[in-house]
Amino acid sequence: MSFSPANTISTLVDLLLSMHKEVAIKQKVKELEEELVQAGLWNQHEPRWVHQFQEATCGQQKNFFEWLQFVYLPNLVSGNTTHSYASKQVYIAPQAVYFLGEDADRTNLLRLLVELDALLD
């Protein structure tokens, strides 16, 4: 195996881009958490159902924002890829639109979710 400066540089660039993307995702998650608090959607206590969470029942959960706060965002930040939504592109913004309906007060929250989706694309 021979040393190739081009391959080494390419690997370093990929690593730096990956690190930058990870930092950007964590920052966007922090912004989302702040917006959830400001919008009164942040829960102080984790619901019981979180420990029995299964993706198949996600659509049946009463509160999309509980799922976002206690399941999706923590798994995203921790890099947990055990859930199938972590291993494939799942856009969160369209799901939020479904739950938000025509609520104009949630425009900033939706914008942040669209931005997060773009970072994960």
mmCIF file of N, CA and C in Angstrom:
data_model
loop_
_atom_site.group_PDB
_atom_site.id
_atom_site.type_symbol
_atom_site.label_atom_id
_atom_site.label_comp_id
_atom_site.label_asym_id
_atom_site.label_seq_id
_atom_site.Cartn_x
_atom_site.Cartn_y
_atom_site.Cartn_z
ATOM 1 N N MET A 1 0.850 -1.170 0.000
ATOM 2 C CA MET A 1 0.000 0.000 0.000
ATOM 3 C C MET A 1 0.899 1.237 0.000
ATOM 4 N N SER A 2 0.676 2.122 -0.914
ATOM 5 C CA SER A 2 1.507 3.314 -1.015
ATOM 6 C C SER A 2 0.780 4.528 -0.449
ATOM 7 N N PHE A 3 1.568 5.470 0.022
ATOM 8 C CA PHE A 3 1.044 6.714 0.580
ATOM 9 C C PHE A 3 0.631 7.643 -0.548
ATOM 10 N N SER A 4 -0.555 8.187 -0.459
ATOM 11 C CA SER A 4 -1.036 9.101 -1.483
ATOM 12 C C SER A 4 -1.481 10.405 -0.828
ATOM 13 N N PRO A 5 -0.743 11.498 -1.081
ATOM 14 C CA PRO A 5 -1.136 12.779 -0.493
ATOM 15 C C PRO A 5 -2.555 13.195 -0.880
ATOM 16 N N ALA A 6 -2.947 12.910 -2.099
ATOM 17 C CA ALA A 6 -4.295 13.289 -2.551
ATOM 18 C C ALA A 6 -5.364 12.570 -1.732
ATOM 19 N N ASN A 7 -5.156 11.270 -1.483
ATOM 20 C CA ASN A 7 -6.118 10.509 -0.679
ATOM 21 C C ASN A 7 -6.151 11.009 0.757
ATOM 22 N N THR A 8 -4.991 11.342 1.301
ATOM 23 C CA THR A 8 -4.917 11.846 2.666
ATOM 24 C C THR A 8 -5.643 13.178 2.784
ATOM 25 N N ILE A 9 -5.415 14.064 1.841
ATOM 26 C CA ILE A 9 -6.084 15.368 1.851
ATOM 27 C C ILE A 9 -7.587 15.189 1.702
ATOM 28 N N SER A 10 -7.991 14.324 0.804
ATOM 29 C CA SER A 10 -9.415 14.061 0.599
ATOM 30 C C SER A 10 -10.056 13.521 1.877
ATOM 31 N N THR A 11 -9.369 12.624 2.550
ATOM 32 C CA THR A 11 -9.869 12.061 3.801
ATOM 33 C C THR A 11 -9.993 13.141 4.870
ATOM 34 N N LEU A 12 -8.997 14.006 4.962
ATOM 35 C CA LEU A 12 -9.038 15.100 5.935
ATOM 36 C C LEU A 12 -10.176 16.073 5.642
ATOM 37 N N VAL A 13 -10.367 16.384 4.377
ATOM 38 C CA VAL A 13 -11.460 17.279 3.988
ATOM 39 C C VAL A 13 -12.802 16.655 4.360
ATOM 40 N N ASP A 14 -12.969 15.371 4.060
ATOM 41 C CA ASP A 14 -14.209 14.676 4.413
ATOM 42 C C ASP A 14 -14.440 14.704 5.923
ATOM 43 N N LEU A 15 -13.381 14.487 6.684
ATOM 44 C CA LEU A 15 -13.480 14.497 8.142
ATOM 45 C C LEU A 15 -13.881 15.878 8.655
ATOM 46 N N LEU A 16 -13.253 16.916 8.127
ATOM 47 C CA LEU A 16 -13.582 18.283 8.541
ATOM 48 C C LEU A 16 -15.017 18.654 8.181
ATOM 49 N N LEU A 17 -15.454 18.266 6.991
ATOM 50 C CA LEU A 17 -16.837 18.540 6.586
ATOM 51 C C LEU A 17 -17.825 17.814 7.489
ATOM 52 N N SER A 18 -17.497 16.585 7.827
ATOM 53 C CA SER A 18 -18.347 15.796 8.709
ATOM 54 C C SER A 18 -18.433 16.442 10.096
ATOM 55 N N MET A 19 -17.294 16.902 10.603
ATOM 56 C CA MET A 19 -17.267 17.557 11.913
ATOM 57 C C MET A 19 -18.069 18.861 11.881
ATOM 58 N N HIS A 20 -17.917 19.617 10.802
ATOM 59 C CA HIS A 20 -18.657 20.877 10.662
ATOM 60 C C HIS A 20 -20.164 20.610 10.628
ATOM 61 N N LYS A 21 -20.559 19.578 9.896
ATOM 62 C CA LYS A 21 -21.977 19.230 9.788
ATOM 63 C C LYS A 21 -22.523 18.815 11.157
ATOM 64 N N GLU A 22 -21.735 18.043 11.902
ATOM 65 C CA GLU A 22 -22.158 17.602 13.232
ATOM 66 C C GLU A 22 -22.359 18.799 14.164
ATOM 67 N N VAL A 23 -21.439 19.748 14.122
ATOM 68 C CA VAL A 23 -21.558 20.958 14.939
ATOM 69 C C VAL A 23 -22.793 21.759 14.521
ATOM 70 N N ALA A 24 -23.023 21.878 13.221
ATOM 71 C CA ALA A 24 -24.184 22.619 12.718
ATOM 72 C C ALA A 24 -25.490 21.957 13.160
ATOM 73 N N ILE A 25 -25.537 20.637 13.133
ATOM 74 C CA ILE A 25 -26.735 19.908 13.562
ATOM 75 C C ILE A 25 -26.984 20.139 15.048
ATOM 76 N N LYS A 26 -25.928 20.039 15.855
ATOM 77 C CA LYS A 26 -26.088 20.255 17.298
ATOM 78 C C LYS A 26 -26.550 21.678 17.595
ATOM 79 N N GLN A 27 -26.039 22.642 16.857
ATOM 80 C CA GLN A 27 -26.462 24.032 17.039
ATOM 81 C C GLN A 27 -27.939 24.202 16.666
ATOM 82 N N LYS A 28 -28.352 23.561 15.571
ATOM 83 C CA LYS A 28 -29.753 23.668 15.142
ATOM 84 C C LYS A 28 -30.672 22.997 16.161
ATOM 85 N N VAL A 29 -30.239 21.885 16.732
ATOM 86 C CA VAL A 29 -31.031 21.216 17.764
ATOM 87 C C VAL A 29 -31.175 22.130 18.982
ATOM 88 N N LYS A 30 -30.099 22.805 19.352
ATOM 89 C CA LYS A 30 -30.159 23.747 20.475
ATOM 90 C C LYS A 30 -31.160 24.870 20.180
ATOM 91 N N GLU A 31 -31.133 25.399 18.972
ATOM 92 C CA GLU A 31 -32.087 26.445 18.582
ATOM 93 C C GLU A 31 -33.525 25.921 18.645
ATOM 94 N N LEU A 32 -33.718 24.678 18.204
ATOM 95 C CA LEU A 32 -35.053 24.070 18.255
ATOM 96 C C LEU A 32 -35.530 23.928 19.691
ATOM 97 N N GLU A 33 -34.639 23.476 20.566
ATOM 98 C CA GLU A 33 -35.003 23.326 21.971
ATOM 99 C C GLU A 33 -35.413 24.672 22.564
ATOM 100 N N GLU A 34 -34.653 25.718 22.255
ATOM 101 C CA GLU A 34 -34.984 27.057 22.747
ATOM 102 C C GLU A 34 -36.342 27.517 22.214
ATOM 103 N N GLU A 35 -36.619 27.219 20.955
ATOM 104 C CA GLU A 35 -37.903 27.608 20.361
ATOM 105 C C GLU A 35 -39.056 26.826 20.987
ATOM 106 N N LEU A 36 -38.844 25.545 21.271
ATOM 107 C CA LEU A 36 -39.879 24.747 21.934
ATOM 108 C C LEU A 36 -40.192 25.319 23.317
ATOM 109 N N VAL A 37 -39.162 25.736 24.034
ATOM 110 C CA VAL A 37 -39.368 26.358 25.349
ATOM 111 C C VAL A 37 -40.158 27.650 25.193
ATOM 112 N N GLN A 38 -39.710 28.497 24.284
ATOM 113 C CA GLN A 38 -40.354 29.793 24.068
ATOM 114 C C GLN A 38 -41.814 29.634 23.625
ATOM 115 N N ALA A 39 -42.088 28.594 22.847
ATOM 116 C CA ALA A 39 -43.447 28.366 22.344
ATOM 117 C C ALA A 39 -44.335 27.648 23.363
ATOM 118 N N GLY A 40 -43.759 27.295 24.515
ATOM 119 C CA GLY A 40 -44.533 26.601 25.537
ATOM 120 C C GLY A 40 -44.766 25.136 25.223
ATOM 121 N N LEU A 41 -43.939 24.566 24.358
ATOM 122 C CA LEU A 41 -44.099 23.168 23.947
ATOM 123 C C LEU A 41 -43.086 22.238 24.612
ATOM 124 N N TRP A 42 -42.208 22.788 25.430
ATOM 125 C CA TRP A 42 -41.162 22.006 26.083
ATOM 126 C C TRP A 42 -41.729 21.385 27.351
ATOM 127 N N ASN A 43 -41.510 20.088 27.527
ATOM 128 C CA ASN A 43 -41.985 19.376 28.711
ATOM 129 C C ASN A 43 -40.838 19.194 29.694
ATOM 130 N N GLN A 44 -41.110 19.445 30.956
ATOM 131 C CA GLN A 44 -40.090 19.283 31.992
ATOM 132 C C GLN A 44 -39.866 17.816 32.346
ATOM 133 N N HIS A 45 -40.886 17.004 32.144
ATOM 134 C CA HIS A 45 -40.799 15.599 32.544
ATOM 135 C C HIS A 45 -41.010 14.693 31.342
ATOM 136 N N GLU A 46 -40.183 13.698 31.274
ATOM 137 C CA GLU A 46 -40.261 12.731 30.182
ATOM 138 C C GLU A 46 -41.518 11.875 30.343
ATOM 139 N N PRO A 47 -42.319 11.745 29.300
ATOM 140 C CA PRO A 47 -43.516 10.899 29.388
ATOM 141 C C PRO A 47 -43.138 9.421 29.527
ATOM 142 N N ARG A 48 -43.999 8.654 30.150
ATOM 143 C CA ARG A 48 -43.729 7.226 30.369
ATOM 144 C C ARG A 48 -43.544 6.452 29.068
ATOM 145 N N TRP A 49 -44.285 6.830 28.037
ATOM 146 C CA TRP A 49 -44.258 6.061 26.793
ATOM 147 C C TRP A 49 -42.890 6.081 26.121
ATOM 148 N N VAL A 50 -42.034 7.032 26.470
ATOM 149 C CA VAL A 50 -40.731 7.161 25.806
ATOM 150 C C VAL A 50 -39.909 5.883 25.953
ATOM 151 N N HIS A 51 -39.981 5.240 27.101
ATOM 152 C CA HIS A 51 -39.175 4.036 27.325
ATOM 153 C C HIS A 51 -39.730 2.810 26.613
ATOM 154 N N GLN A 52 -40.954 2.888 26.156
ATOM 155 C CA GLN A 52 -41.535 1.796 25.377
ATOM 156 C C GLN A 52 -41.688 2.186 23.918
ATOM 157 N N PHE A 53 -40.964 3.229 23.504
ATOM 158 C CA PHE A 53 -41.104 3.756 22.145
ATOM 159 C C PHE A 53 -40.742 2.716 21.096
ATOM 160 N N GLN A 54 -41.582 2.641 20.073
ATOM 161 C CA GLN A 54 -41.308 1.846 18.879
ATOM 162 C C GLN A 54 -41.716 2.700 17.697
ATOM 163 N N GLU A 55 -40.911 2.660 16.647
ATOM 164 C CA GLU A 55 -41.195 3.506 15.486
ATOM 165 C C GLU A 55 -42.585 3.245 14.928
ATOM 166 N N ALA A 56 -43.025 2.020 14.955
ATOM 167 C CA ALA A 56 -44.321 1.670 14.377
ATOM 168 C C ALA A 56 -45.470 2.406 15.060
ATOM 169 N N THR A 57 -45.276 2.799 16.314
ATOM 170 C CA THR A 57 -46.349 3.485 17.034
ATOM 171 C C THR A 57 -46.166 4.992 17.053
ATOM 172 N N CYS A 58 -45.128 5.476 16.400
ATOM 173 C CA CYS A 58 -44.822 6.910 16.437
ATOM 174 C C CYS A 58 -45.996 7.757 15.979
ATOM 175 N N GLY A 59 -46.638 7.383 14.901
ATOM 176 C CA GLY A 59 -47.754 8.159 14.376
ATOM 177 C C GLY A 59 -48.962 8.142 15.287
ATOM 178 N N GLN A 60 -48.983 7.211 16.226
ATOM 179 C CA GLN A 60 -50.106 7.107 17.140
ATOM 180 C C GLN A 60 -49.902 7.924 18.409
ATOM 181 N N GLN A 61 -48.719 8.447 18.600
ATOM 182 C CA GLN A 61 -48.460 9.222 19.810
ATOM 183 C C GLN A 61 -49.282 10.495 19.798
ATOM 184 N N LYS A 62 -49.772 10.850 20.971
ATOM 185 C CA LYS A 62 -50.617 12.036 21.082
ATOM 186 C C LYS A 62 -49.848 13.305 20.769
ATOM 187 N N ASN A 63 -48.603 13.342 21.139
ATOM 188 C CA ASN A 63 -47.896 14.598 21.052
ATOM 189 C C ASN A 63 -46.626 14.485 20.218
ATOM 190 N N PHE A 64 -46.674 15.020 19.035
ATOM 191 C CA PHE A 64 -45.509 15.040 18.149
ATOM 192 C C PHE A 64 -44.320 15.716 18.830
ATOM 193 N N PHE A 65 -44.586 16.751 19.590
ATOM 194 C CA PHE A 65 -43.506 17.510 20.201
ATOM 195 C C PHE A 65 -42.828 16.750 21.334
ATOM 196 N N GLU A 66 -43.563 15.876 22.017
ATOM 197 C CA GLU A 66 -42.922 14.998 23.000
ATOM 198 C C GLU A 66 -41.977 14.040 22.283
ATOM 199 N N TRP A 67 -42.435 13.464 21.184
ATOM 200 C CA TRP A 67 -41.583 12.568 20.402
ATOM 201 C C TRP A 67 -40.345 13.317 19.919
ATOM 202 N N LEU A 68 -40.532 14.527 19.412
ATOM 203 C CA LEU A 68 -39.419 15.336 18.927
ATOM 204 C C LEU A 68 -38.423 15.597 20.057
ATOM 205 N N GLN A 69 -38.929 16.009 21.217
ATOM 206 C CA GLN A 69 -38.075 16.377 22.344
ATOM 207 C C GLN A 69 -37.389 15.182 22.988
ATOM 208 N N PHE A 70 -38.109 14.095 23.184
ATOM 209 C CA PHE A 70 -37.581 13.000 23.982
ATOM 210 C C PHE A 70 -37.056 11.814 23.185
ATOM 211 N N VAL A 71 -37.363 11.745 21.905
ATOM 212 C CA VAL A 71 -36.906 10.608 21.097
ATOM 213 C C VAL A 71 -36.015 11.073 19.949
ATOM 214 N N TYR A 72 -36.560 11.862 19.048
ATOM 215 C CA TYR A 72 -35.837 12.204 17.822
ATOM 216 C C TYR A 72 -34.590 13.046 18.067
ATOM 217 N N LEU A 73 -34.749 14.193 18.724
ATOM 218 C CA LEU A 73 -33.604 15.093 18.905
ATOM 219 C C LEU A 73 -32.482 14.473 19.739
ATOM 220 N N PRO A 74 -32.775 13.810 20.867
ATOM 221 C CA PRO A 74 -31.677 13.189 21.617
ATOM 222 C C PRO A 74 -30.937 12.113 20.818
ATOM 223 N N ASN A 75 -31.674 11.319 20.050
ATOM 224 C CA ASN A 75 -31.021 10.297 19.229
ATOM 225 C C ASN A 75 -30.193 10.928 18.122
ATOM 226 N N LEU A 76 -30.665 12.014 17.584
ATOM 227 C CA LEU A 76 -29.941 12.715 16.530
ATOM 228 C C LEU A 76 -28.623 13.273 17.060
ATOM 229 N N VAL A 77 -28.669 13.925 18.205
ATOM 230 C CA VAL A 77 -27.472 14.536 18.786
ATOM 231 C C VAL A 77 -26.477 13.482 19.264
ATOM 232 N N SER A 78 -26.984 12.394 19.821
ATOM 233 C CA SER A 78 -26.090 11.358 20.347
ATOM 234 C C SER A 78 -25.499 10.484 19.250
ATOM 235 N N GLY A 79 -26.056 10.589 18.052
ATOM 236 C CA GLY A 79 -25.573 9.751 16.962
ATOM 237 C C GLY A 79 -26.122 8.337 17.024
ATOM 238 N N ASN A 80 -27.145 8.126 17.832
ATOM 239 C CA ASN A 80 -27.771 6.817 17.960
ATOM 240 C C ASN A 80 -28.430 6.443 16.635
ATOM 241 N N THR A 81 -27.983 5.362 16.057
ATOM 242 C CA THR A 81 -28.527 4.932 14.767
ATOM 243 C C THR A 81 -29.321 3.637 14.887
ATOM 244 N N THR A 82 -29.787 3.321 16.104
ATOM 245 C CA THR A 82 -30.540 2.079 16.269
ATOM 246 C C THR A 82 -31.955 2.179 15.719
ATOM 247 N N HIS A 83 -32.486 3.385 15.608
ATOM 248 C CA HIS A 83 -33.820 3.562 15.026
ATOM 249 C C HIS A 83 -33.680 3.688 13.518
ATOM 250 N N SER A 84 -34.600 3.099 12.790
ATOM 251 C CA SER A 84 -34.481 3.120 11.331
ATOM 252 C C SER A 84 -34.581 4.529 10.763
ATOM 253 N N TYR A 85 -35.258 5.453 11.468
ATOM 254 C CA TYR A 85 -35.318 6.818 10.945
ATOM 255 C C TYR A 85 -33.956 7.493 10.990
ATOM 256 N N ALA A 86 -33.032 6.962 11.792
ATOM 257 C CA ALA A 86 -31.686 7.541 11.851
ATOM 258 C C ALA A 86 -30.822 7.055 10.693
ATOM 259 N N SER A 87 -31.188 5.937 10.100
ATOM 260 C CA SER A 87 -30.373 5.381 9.023
ATOM 261 C C SER A 87 -30.892 5.745 7.635
ATOM 262 N N LYS A 88 -32.006 6.431 7.572
ATOM 263 C CA LYS A 88 -32.542 6.864 6.282
ATOM 264 C C LYS A 88 -33.039 8.296 6.427
ATOM 265 N N GLN A 89 -33.218 8.968 5.336
ATOM 266 C CA GLN A 89 -33.680 10.350 5.398
ATOM 267 C C GLN A 89 -35.158 10.393 5.747
ATOM 268 N N VAL A 90 -35.446 10.974 6.874
ATOM 269 C CA VAL A 90 -36.817 11.193 7.307
ATOM 270 C C VAL A 90 -36.962 12.690 7.524
ATOM 271 N N TYR A 91 -37.801 13.314 6.742
ATOM 272 C CA TYR A 91 -38.006 14.747 6.882
ATOM 273 C C TYR A 91 -38.993 15.017 8.013
ATOM 274 N N ILE A 92 -38.564 15.828 8.955
ATOM 275 C CA ILE A 92 -39.370 16.128 10.131
ATOM 276 C C ILE A 92 -40.343 17.274 9.865
ATOM 277 N N ALA A 93 -39.941 18.234 9.059
ATOM 278 C CA ALA A 93 -40.791 19.407 8.802
ATOM 279 C C ALA A 93 -42.182 19.028 8.280
ATOM 280 N N PRO A 94 -42.304 18.116 7.303
ATOM 281 C CA PRO A 94 -43.656 17.759 6.842
ATOM 282 C C PRO A 94 -44.508 17.128 7.949
ATOM 283 N N GLN A 95 -43.866 16.374 8.828
ATOM 284 C CA GLN A 95 -44.607 15.791 9.947
ATOM 285 C C GLN A 95 -45.096 16.891 10.885
ATOM 286 N N ALA A 96 -44.244 17.890 11.101
ATOM 287 C CA ALA A 96 -44.626 19.015 11.959
ATOM 288 C C ALA A 96 -45.795 19.783 11.353
ATOM 289 N N VAL A 97 -45.778 19.972 10.039
ATOM 290 C CA VAL A 97 -46.880 20.672 9.360
ATOM 291 C C VAL A 97 -48.193 19.943 9.628
ATOM 292 N N TYR A 98 -48.162 18.626 9.576
ATOM 293 C CA TYR A 98 -49.356 17.828 9.844
ATOM 294 C C TYR A 98 -49.896 18.121 11.245
ATOM 295 N N PHE A 99 -49.000 18.191 12.235
ATOM 296 C CA PHE A 99 -49.427 18.416 13.613
ATOM 297 C C PHE A 99 -49.726 19.877 13.918
ATOM 298 N N LEU A 100 -49.050 20.782 13.221
ATOM 299 C CA LEU A 100 -49.252 22.210 13.475
ATOM 300 C C LEU A 100 -50.476 22.760 12.769
ATOM 301 N N GLY A 101 -50.821 22.156 11.644
ATOM 302 C CA GLY A 101 -51.947 22.666 10.876
ATOM 303 C C GLY A 101 -51.665 24.070 10.380
ATOM 304 N N GLU A 102 -52.589 24.960 10.599
ATOM 305 C CA GLU A 102 -52.480 26.344 10.129
ATOM 306 C C GLU A 102 -52.016 27.296 11.232
ATOM 307 N N ASP A 103 -51.335 26.789 12.236
ATOM 308 C CA ASP A 103 -50.910 27.599 13.378
ATOM 309 C C ASP A 103 -49.778 28.546 12.985
ATOM 310 N N ALA A 104 -50.118 29.785 12.718
ATOM 311 C CA ALA A 104 -49.142 30.785 12.271
ATOM 312 C C ALA A 104 -48.133 31.129 13.361
ATOM 313 N N ASP A 105 -48.486 30.878 14.624
ATOM 314 C CA ASP A 105 -47.567 31.171 15.724
ATOM 315 C C ASP A 105 -46.367 30.228 15.745
ATOM 316 N N ARG A 106 -46.407 29.190 14.976
ATOM 317 C CA ARG A 106 -45.331 28.192 14.982
ATOM 318 C C ARG A 106 -44.430 28.296 13.753
ATOM 319 N N THR A 107 -44.471 29.426 13.076
ATOM 320 C CA THR A 107 -43.682 29.615 11.856
ATOM 321 C C THR A 107 -42.192 29.457 12.107
ATOM 322 N N ASN A 108 -41.686 30.034 13.196
ATOM 323 C CA ASN A 108 -40.260 29.949 13.493
ATOM 324 C C ASN A 108 -39.844 28.510 13.782
ATOM 325 N N LEU A 109 -40.681 27.789 14.497
ATOM 326 C CA LEU A 109 -40.406 26.382 14.783
ATOM 327 C C LEU A 109 -40.327 25.583 13.487
ATOM 328 N N LEU A 110 -41.260 25.807 12.601
ATOM 329 C CA LEU A 110 -41.260 25.108 11.319
ATOM 330 C C LEU A 110 -40.017 25.454 10.502
ATOM 331 N N ARG A 111 -39.621 26.717 10.518
ATOM 332 C CA ARG A 111 -38.412 27.141 9.801
ATOM 333 C C ARG A 111 -37.186 26.395 10.328
ATOM 334 N N LEU A 112 -37.073 26.277 11.647
ATOM 335 C CA LEU A 112 -35.938 25.571 12.240
ATOM 336 C C LEU A 112 -35.940 24.090 11.855
ATOM 337 N N LEU A 113 -37.114 23.493 11.799
ATOM 338 C CA LEU A 113 -37.209 22.082 11.399
ATOM 339 C C LEU A 113 -36.824 21.898 9.933
ATOM 340 N N VAL A 114 -37.219 22.828 9.076
ATOM 341 C CA VAL A 114 -36.820 22.778 7.664
ATOM 342 C C VAL A 114 -35.298 22.894 7.560
ATOM 343 N N GLU A 115 -34.711 23.798 8.334
ATOM 344 C CA GLU A 115 -33.258 23.967 8.317
ATOM 345 C C GLU A 115 -32.549 22.712 8.815
ATOM 346 N N LEU A 116 -33.105 22.067 9.839
ATOM 347 C CA LEU A 116 -32.522 20.818 10.334
ATOM 348 C C LEU A 116 -32.608 19.736 9.264
ATOM 349 N N ASP A 117 -33.755 19.620 8.613
ATOM 350 C CA ASP A 117 -33.900 18.652 7.517
ATOM 351 C C ASP A 117 -32.839 18.887 6.443
ATOM 352 N N ALA A 118 -32.590 20.142 6.117
ATOM 353 C CA ALA A 118 -31.599 20.469 5.082
ATOM 354 C C ALA A 118 -30.198 20.047 5.515
ATOM 355 N N LEU A 119 -29.885 20.192 6.795
ATOM 356 C CA LEU A 119 -28.569 19.778 7.287
ATOM 357 C C LEU A 119 -28.390 18.266 7.216
ATOM 358 N N LEU A 120 -29.487 17.542 7.363
ATOM 359 C CA LEU A 120 -29.424 16.079 7.371
ATOM 360 C C LEU A 120 -29.498 15.473 5.977
ATOM 361 N N ASP A 121 -29.821 16.281 4.995
ATOM 362 C CA ASP A 121 -29.986 15.797 3.619
ATOM 363 C C ASP A 121 -28.645 15.457 3.001
#
